CSV table of C-alpha atoms in Angstrom, one decimal:
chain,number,residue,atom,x,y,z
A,13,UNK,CA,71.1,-34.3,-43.8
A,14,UNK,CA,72.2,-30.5,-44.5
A,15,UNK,CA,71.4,-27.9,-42.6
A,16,UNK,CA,70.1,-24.7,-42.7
A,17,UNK,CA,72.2,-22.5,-45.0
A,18,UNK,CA,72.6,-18.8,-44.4
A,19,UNK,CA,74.3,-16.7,-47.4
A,20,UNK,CA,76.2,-14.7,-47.1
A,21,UNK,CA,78.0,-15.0,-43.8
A,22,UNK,CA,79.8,-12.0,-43.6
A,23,UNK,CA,78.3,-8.1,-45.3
A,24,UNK,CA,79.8,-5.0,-44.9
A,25,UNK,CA,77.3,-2.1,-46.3
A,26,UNK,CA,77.3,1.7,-46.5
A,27,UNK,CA,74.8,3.4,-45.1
A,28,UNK,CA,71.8,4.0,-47.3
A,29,UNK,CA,72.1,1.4,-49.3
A,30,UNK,CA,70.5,-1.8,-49.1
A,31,UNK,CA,70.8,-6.0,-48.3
A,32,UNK,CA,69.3,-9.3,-48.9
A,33,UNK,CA,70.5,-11.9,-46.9
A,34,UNK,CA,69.2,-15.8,-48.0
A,35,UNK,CA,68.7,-18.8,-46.3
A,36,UNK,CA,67.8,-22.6,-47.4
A,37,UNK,CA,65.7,-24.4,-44.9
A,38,UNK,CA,66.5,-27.7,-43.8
A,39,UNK,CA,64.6,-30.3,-47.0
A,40,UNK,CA,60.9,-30.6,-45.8
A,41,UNK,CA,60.9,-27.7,-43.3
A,42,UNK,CA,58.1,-25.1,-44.6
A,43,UNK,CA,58.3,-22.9,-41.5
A,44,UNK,CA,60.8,-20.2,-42.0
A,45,UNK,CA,61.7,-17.5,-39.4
A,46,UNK,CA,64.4,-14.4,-39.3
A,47,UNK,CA,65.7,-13.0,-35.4
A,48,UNK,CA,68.0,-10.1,-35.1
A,49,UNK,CA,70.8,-10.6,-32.5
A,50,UNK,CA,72.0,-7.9,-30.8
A,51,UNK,CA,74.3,-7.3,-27.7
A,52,UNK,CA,72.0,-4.8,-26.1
A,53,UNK,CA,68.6,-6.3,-27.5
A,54,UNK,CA,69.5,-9.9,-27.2
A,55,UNK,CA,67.6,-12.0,-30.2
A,56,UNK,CA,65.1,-10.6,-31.5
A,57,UNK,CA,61.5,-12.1,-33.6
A,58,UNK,CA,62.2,-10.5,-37.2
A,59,UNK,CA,59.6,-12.4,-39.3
A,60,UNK,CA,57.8,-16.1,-39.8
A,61,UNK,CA,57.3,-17.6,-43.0
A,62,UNK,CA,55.3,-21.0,-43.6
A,63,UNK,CA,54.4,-22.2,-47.2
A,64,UNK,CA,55.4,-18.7,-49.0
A,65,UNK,CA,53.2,-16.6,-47.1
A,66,UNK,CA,54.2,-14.7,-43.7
A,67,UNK,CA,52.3,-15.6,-40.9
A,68,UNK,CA,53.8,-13.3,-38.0
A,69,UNK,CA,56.0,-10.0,-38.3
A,70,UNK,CA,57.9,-8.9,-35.1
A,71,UNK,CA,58.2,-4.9,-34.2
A,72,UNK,CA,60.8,-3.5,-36.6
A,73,UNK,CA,60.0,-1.0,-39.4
A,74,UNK,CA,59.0,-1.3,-42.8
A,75,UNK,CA,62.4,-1.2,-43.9
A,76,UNK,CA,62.8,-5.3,-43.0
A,77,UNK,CA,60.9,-7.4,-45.3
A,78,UNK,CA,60.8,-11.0,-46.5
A,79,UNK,CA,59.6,-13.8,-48.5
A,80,UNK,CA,59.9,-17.0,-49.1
A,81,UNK,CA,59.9,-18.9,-52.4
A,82,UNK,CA,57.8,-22.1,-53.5
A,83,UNK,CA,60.8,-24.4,-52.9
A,84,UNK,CA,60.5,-23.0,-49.2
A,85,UNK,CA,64.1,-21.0,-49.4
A,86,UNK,CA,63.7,-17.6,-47.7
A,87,UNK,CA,65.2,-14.5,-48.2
A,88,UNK,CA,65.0,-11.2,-45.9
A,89,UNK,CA,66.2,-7.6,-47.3
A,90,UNK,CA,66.5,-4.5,-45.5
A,91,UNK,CA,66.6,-0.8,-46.9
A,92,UNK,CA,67.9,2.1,-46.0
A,93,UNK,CA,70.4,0.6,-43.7
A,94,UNK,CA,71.1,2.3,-40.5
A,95,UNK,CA,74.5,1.6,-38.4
A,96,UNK,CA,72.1,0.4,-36.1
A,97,UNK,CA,71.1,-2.4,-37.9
A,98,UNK,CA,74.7,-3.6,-37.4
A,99,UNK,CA,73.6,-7.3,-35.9
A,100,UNK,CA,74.1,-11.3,-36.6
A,101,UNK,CA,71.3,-12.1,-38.6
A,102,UNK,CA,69.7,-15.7,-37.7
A,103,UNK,CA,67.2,-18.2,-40.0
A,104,UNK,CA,65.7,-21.0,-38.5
A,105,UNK,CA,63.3,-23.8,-40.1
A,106,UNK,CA,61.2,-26.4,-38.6
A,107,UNK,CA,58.9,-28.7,-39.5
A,108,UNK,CA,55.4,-28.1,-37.5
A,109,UNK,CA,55.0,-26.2,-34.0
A,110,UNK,CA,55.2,-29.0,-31.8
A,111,UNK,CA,59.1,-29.2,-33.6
A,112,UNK,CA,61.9,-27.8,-32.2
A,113,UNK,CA,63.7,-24.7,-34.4
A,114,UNK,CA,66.8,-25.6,-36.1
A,115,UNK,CA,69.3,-22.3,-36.9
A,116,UNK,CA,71.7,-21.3,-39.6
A,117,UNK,CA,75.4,-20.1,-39.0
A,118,UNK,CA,73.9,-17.0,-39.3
A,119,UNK,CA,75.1,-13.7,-41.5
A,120,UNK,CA,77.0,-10.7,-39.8
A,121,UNK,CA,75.9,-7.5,-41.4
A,122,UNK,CA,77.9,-4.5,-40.3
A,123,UNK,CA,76.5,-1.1,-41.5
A,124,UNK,CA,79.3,1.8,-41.6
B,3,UNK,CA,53.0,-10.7,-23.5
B,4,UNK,CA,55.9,-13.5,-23.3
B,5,UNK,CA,58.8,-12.9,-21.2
B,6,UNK,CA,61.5,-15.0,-21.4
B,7,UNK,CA,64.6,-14.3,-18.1
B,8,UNK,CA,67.4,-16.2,-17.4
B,9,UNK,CA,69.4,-16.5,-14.3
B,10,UNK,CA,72.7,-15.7,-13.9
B,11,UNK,CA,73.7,-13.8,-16.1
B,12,UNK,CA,77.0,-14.8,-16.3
B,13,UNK,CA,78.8,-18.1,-14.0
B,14,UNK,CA,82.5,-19.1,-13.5
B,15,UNK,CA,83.3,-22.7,-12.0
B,16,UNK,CA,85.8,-25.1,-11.9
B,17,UNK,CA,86.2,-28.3,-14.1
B,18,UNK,CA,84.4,-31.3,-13.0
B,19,UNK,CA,81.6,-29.2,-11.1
B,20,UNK,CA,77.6,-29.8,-11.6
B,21,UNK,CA,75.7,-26.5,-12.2
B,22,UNK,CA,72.2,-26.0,-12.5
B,23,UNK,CA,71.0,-22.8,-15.2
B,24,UNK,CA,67.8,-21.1,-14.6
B,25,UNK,CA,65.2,-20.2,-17.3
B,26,UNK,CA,61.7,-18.6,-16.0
B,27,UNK,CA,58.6,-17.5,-18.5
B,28,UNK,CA,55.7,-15.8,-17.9
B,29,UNK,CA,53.0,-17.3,-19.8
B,30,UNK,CA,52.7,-21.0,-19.6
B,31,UNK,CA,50.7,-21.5,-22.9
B,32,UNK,CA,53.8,-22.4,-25.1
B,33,UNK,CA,54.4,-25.5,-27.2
B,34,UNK,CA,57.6,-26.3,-26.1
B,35,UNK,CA,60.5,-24.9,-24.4
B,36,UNK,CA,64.3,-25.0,-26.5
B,37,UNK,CA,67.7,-24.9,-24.8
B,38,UNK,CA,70.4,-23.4,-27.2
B,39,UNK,CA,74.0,-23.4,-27.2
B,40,UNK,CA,75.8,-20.2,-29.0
B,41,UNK,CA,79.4,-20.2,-29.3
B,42,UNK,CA,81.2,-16.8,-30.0
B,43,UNK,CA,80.0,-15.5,-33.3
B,44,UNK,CA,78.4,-18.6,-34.5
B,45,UNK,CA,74.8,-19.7,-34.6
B,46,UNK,CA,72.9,-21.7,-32.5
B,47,UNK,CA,73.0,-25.2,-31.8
B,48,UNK,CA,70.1,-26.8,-30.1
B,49,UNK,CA,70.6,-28.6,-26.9
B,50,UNK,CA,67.2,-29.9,-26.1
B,51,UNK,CA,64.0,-29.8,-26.3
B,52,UNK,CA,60.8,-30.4,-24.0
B,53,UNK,CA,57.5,-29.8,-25.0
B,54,UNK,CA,54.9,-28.5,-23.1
B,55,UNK,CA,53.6,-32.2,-22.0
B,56,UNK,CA,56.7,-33.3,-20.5
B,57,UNK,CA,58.4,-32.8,-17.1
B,58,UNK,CA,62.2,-33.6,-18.8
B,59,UNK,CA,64.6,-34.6,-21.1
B,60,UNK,CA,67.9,-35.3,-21.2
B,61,UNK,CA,70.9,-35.7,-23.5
B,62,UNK,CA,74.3,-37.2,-22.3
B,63,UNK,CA,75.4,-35.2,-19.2
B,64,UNK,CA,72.6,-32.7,-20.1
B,65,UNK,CA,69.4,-32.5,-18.2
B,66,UNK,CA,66.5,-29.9,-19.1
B,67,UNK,CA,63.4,-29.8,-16.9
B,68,UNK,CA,60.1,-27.8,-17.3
B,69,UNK,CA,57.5,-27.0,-15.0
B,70,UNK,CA,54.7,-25.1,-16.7
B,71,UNK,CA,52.5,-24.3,-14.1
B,72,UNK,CA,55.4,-22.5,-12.1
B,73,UNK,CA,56.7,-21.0,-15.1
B,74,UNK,CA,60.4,-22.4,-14.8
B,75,UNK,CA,62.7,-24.6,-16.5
B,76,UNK,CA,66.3,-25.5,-15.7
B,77,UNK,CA,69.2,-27.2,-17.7
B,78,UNK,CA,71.2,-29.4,-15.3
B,79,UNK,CA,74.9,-29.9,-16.8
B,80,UNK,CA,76.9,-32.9,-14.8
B,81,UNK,CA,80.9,-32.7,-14.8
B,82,UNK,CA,81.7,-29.5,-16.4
B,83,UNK,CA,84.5,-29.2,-18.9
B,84,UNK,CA,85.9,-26.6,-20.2
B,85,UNK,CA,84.5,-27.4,-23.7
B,86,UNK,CA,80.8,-26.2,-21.9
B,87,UNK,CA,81.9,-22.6,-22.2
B,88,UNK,CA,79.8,-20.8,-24.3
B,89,UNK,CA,76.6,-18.8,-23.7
B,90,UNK,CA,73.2,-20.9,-23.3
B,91,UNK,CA,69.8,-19.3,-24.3
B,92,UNK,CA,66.1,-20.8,-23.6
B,93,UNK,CA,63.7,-20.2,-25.8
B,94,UNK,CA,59.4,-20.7,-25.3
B,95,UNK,CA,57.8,-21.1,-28.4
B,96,UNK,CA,54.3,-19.6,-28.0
B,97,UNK,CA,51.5,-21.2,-28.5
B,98,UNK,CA,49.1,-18.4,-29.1
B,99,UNK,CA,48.9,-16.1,-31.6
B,100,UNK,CA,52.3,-15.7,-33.3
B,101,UNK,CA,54.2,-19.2,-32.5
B,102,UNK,CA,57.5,-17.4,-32.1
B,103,UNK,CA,60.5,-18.3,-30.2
B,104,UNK,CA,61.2,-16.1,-27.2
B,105,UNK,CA,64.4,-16.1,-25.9
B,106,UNK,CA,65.8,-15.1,-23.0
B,107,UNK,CA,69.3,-12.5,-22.6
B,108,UNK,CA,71.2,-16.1,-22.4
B,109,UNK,CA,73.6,-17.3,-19.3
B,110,UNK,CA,77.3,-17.0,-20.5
B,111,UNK,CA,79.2,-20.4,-19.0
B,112,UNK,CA,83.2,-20.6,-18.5
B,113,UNK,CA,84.3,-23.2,-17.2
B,114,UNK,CA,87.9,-23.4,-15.5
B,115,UNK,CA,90.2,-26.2,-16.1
């Protein structure tokens, strides 16, 4: 059974410009979620995802946004990059709330 | 608010020894409690998980406990190896409101042959 898939793993932007970072949930999973990992900020709630609509939105700008598609693959994009948005970007699926979350390899986005 | 804290913060011990890591939250209405394992630069992988009904589960020489009404949980490893280094995280996934995972800053294991 695959995994969750998280494309690309490795981004080097400029600053200003902008990223979209993918990831395909485990087959069946409909719940979709994004963290942030920092070393000073530790993992961070980005945004939630369940059946192409988002259900919760963490405390980051308008900058980060999301969706997710009808075949539940999600993406996330962020604009205007800042060198402080230099992080290890995380996806995770699972199947209902009472199911543990189940994380990609992740995608290393470093802004200079 | 959820707050998620994990104690130590880092831990050194020798191969072979048993070590208990600490994991406290703050709000006890959660659906379950995760144990993660992140290697350098990779993802995680999930160790266990207990949901808020149980007391334990355990995995091999893993052992994860929760107490809700205390607001604690603990991952019991038995006979280190040096393969167990790697930072460990605990997550609560909250049961009200925005079902999120909230981790804590994560306990960073090496273990000495």
């Amino acid at each position: 059974k695959a995994g969750v898939t998280q494309t690309p793993r490795y981004l080097i932007k400029t600053r200003g410009q902008q990223v979209t970072l993918s990831c395909s949930p485990i087959s069946g999973h409909r719940s979709v979620s994004w963290y942030q990992q920092t070393p000073g900020q530790g993992l961070q709630f980005l945004f939630e995802y369940f059946s192409e609509t988002q259900r919760n939105k963490g405390n980051f700008p308008g900058r980060f946004s999301g969706r997710q598609f009808s075949n539940s693959r999600s993406e996330m994009n962020v604009s205007t990059l800042e060198l402080g948005d230099s992080a290890l970007y995380l996806c995770a699926s699972s199947l209902v709330q009472t199911y543990g979350y189940t994380f990609g390899s992740g995608t290393r986005l470093t802004v200079v | 608010k959820q707050e998620v804290t994990q104690i130590p913060a880092a831990l050194s011990v020798p191969e072979g020894e048993n070590l208990v890591l600490n994991c406290s939250f703050t709000d006890s209405a959660i659906y379950n409690l995760q144990w993660f394992r992140q290697d350098p630069g990779k993802g995680l992988t999930s160790l266990l998980l207990i949901q808020s009904s149980q007391r334990e589960q355990t995995s091999g020489r893993l052992n994860a406990s929760l107490d809700k009404s205390s607001g604690r949980s603990t991952l019991y490893i038995a006979a280190s190896q040096p393969g167990d280094s790697a930072t460990y995280l605990c997550a609560a996934r909250d049961q009200g409101g925005s079902e999120k995972l909230v981790f804590g800053k994560g306990t960073k294991l090496t273990v000495n042959p």
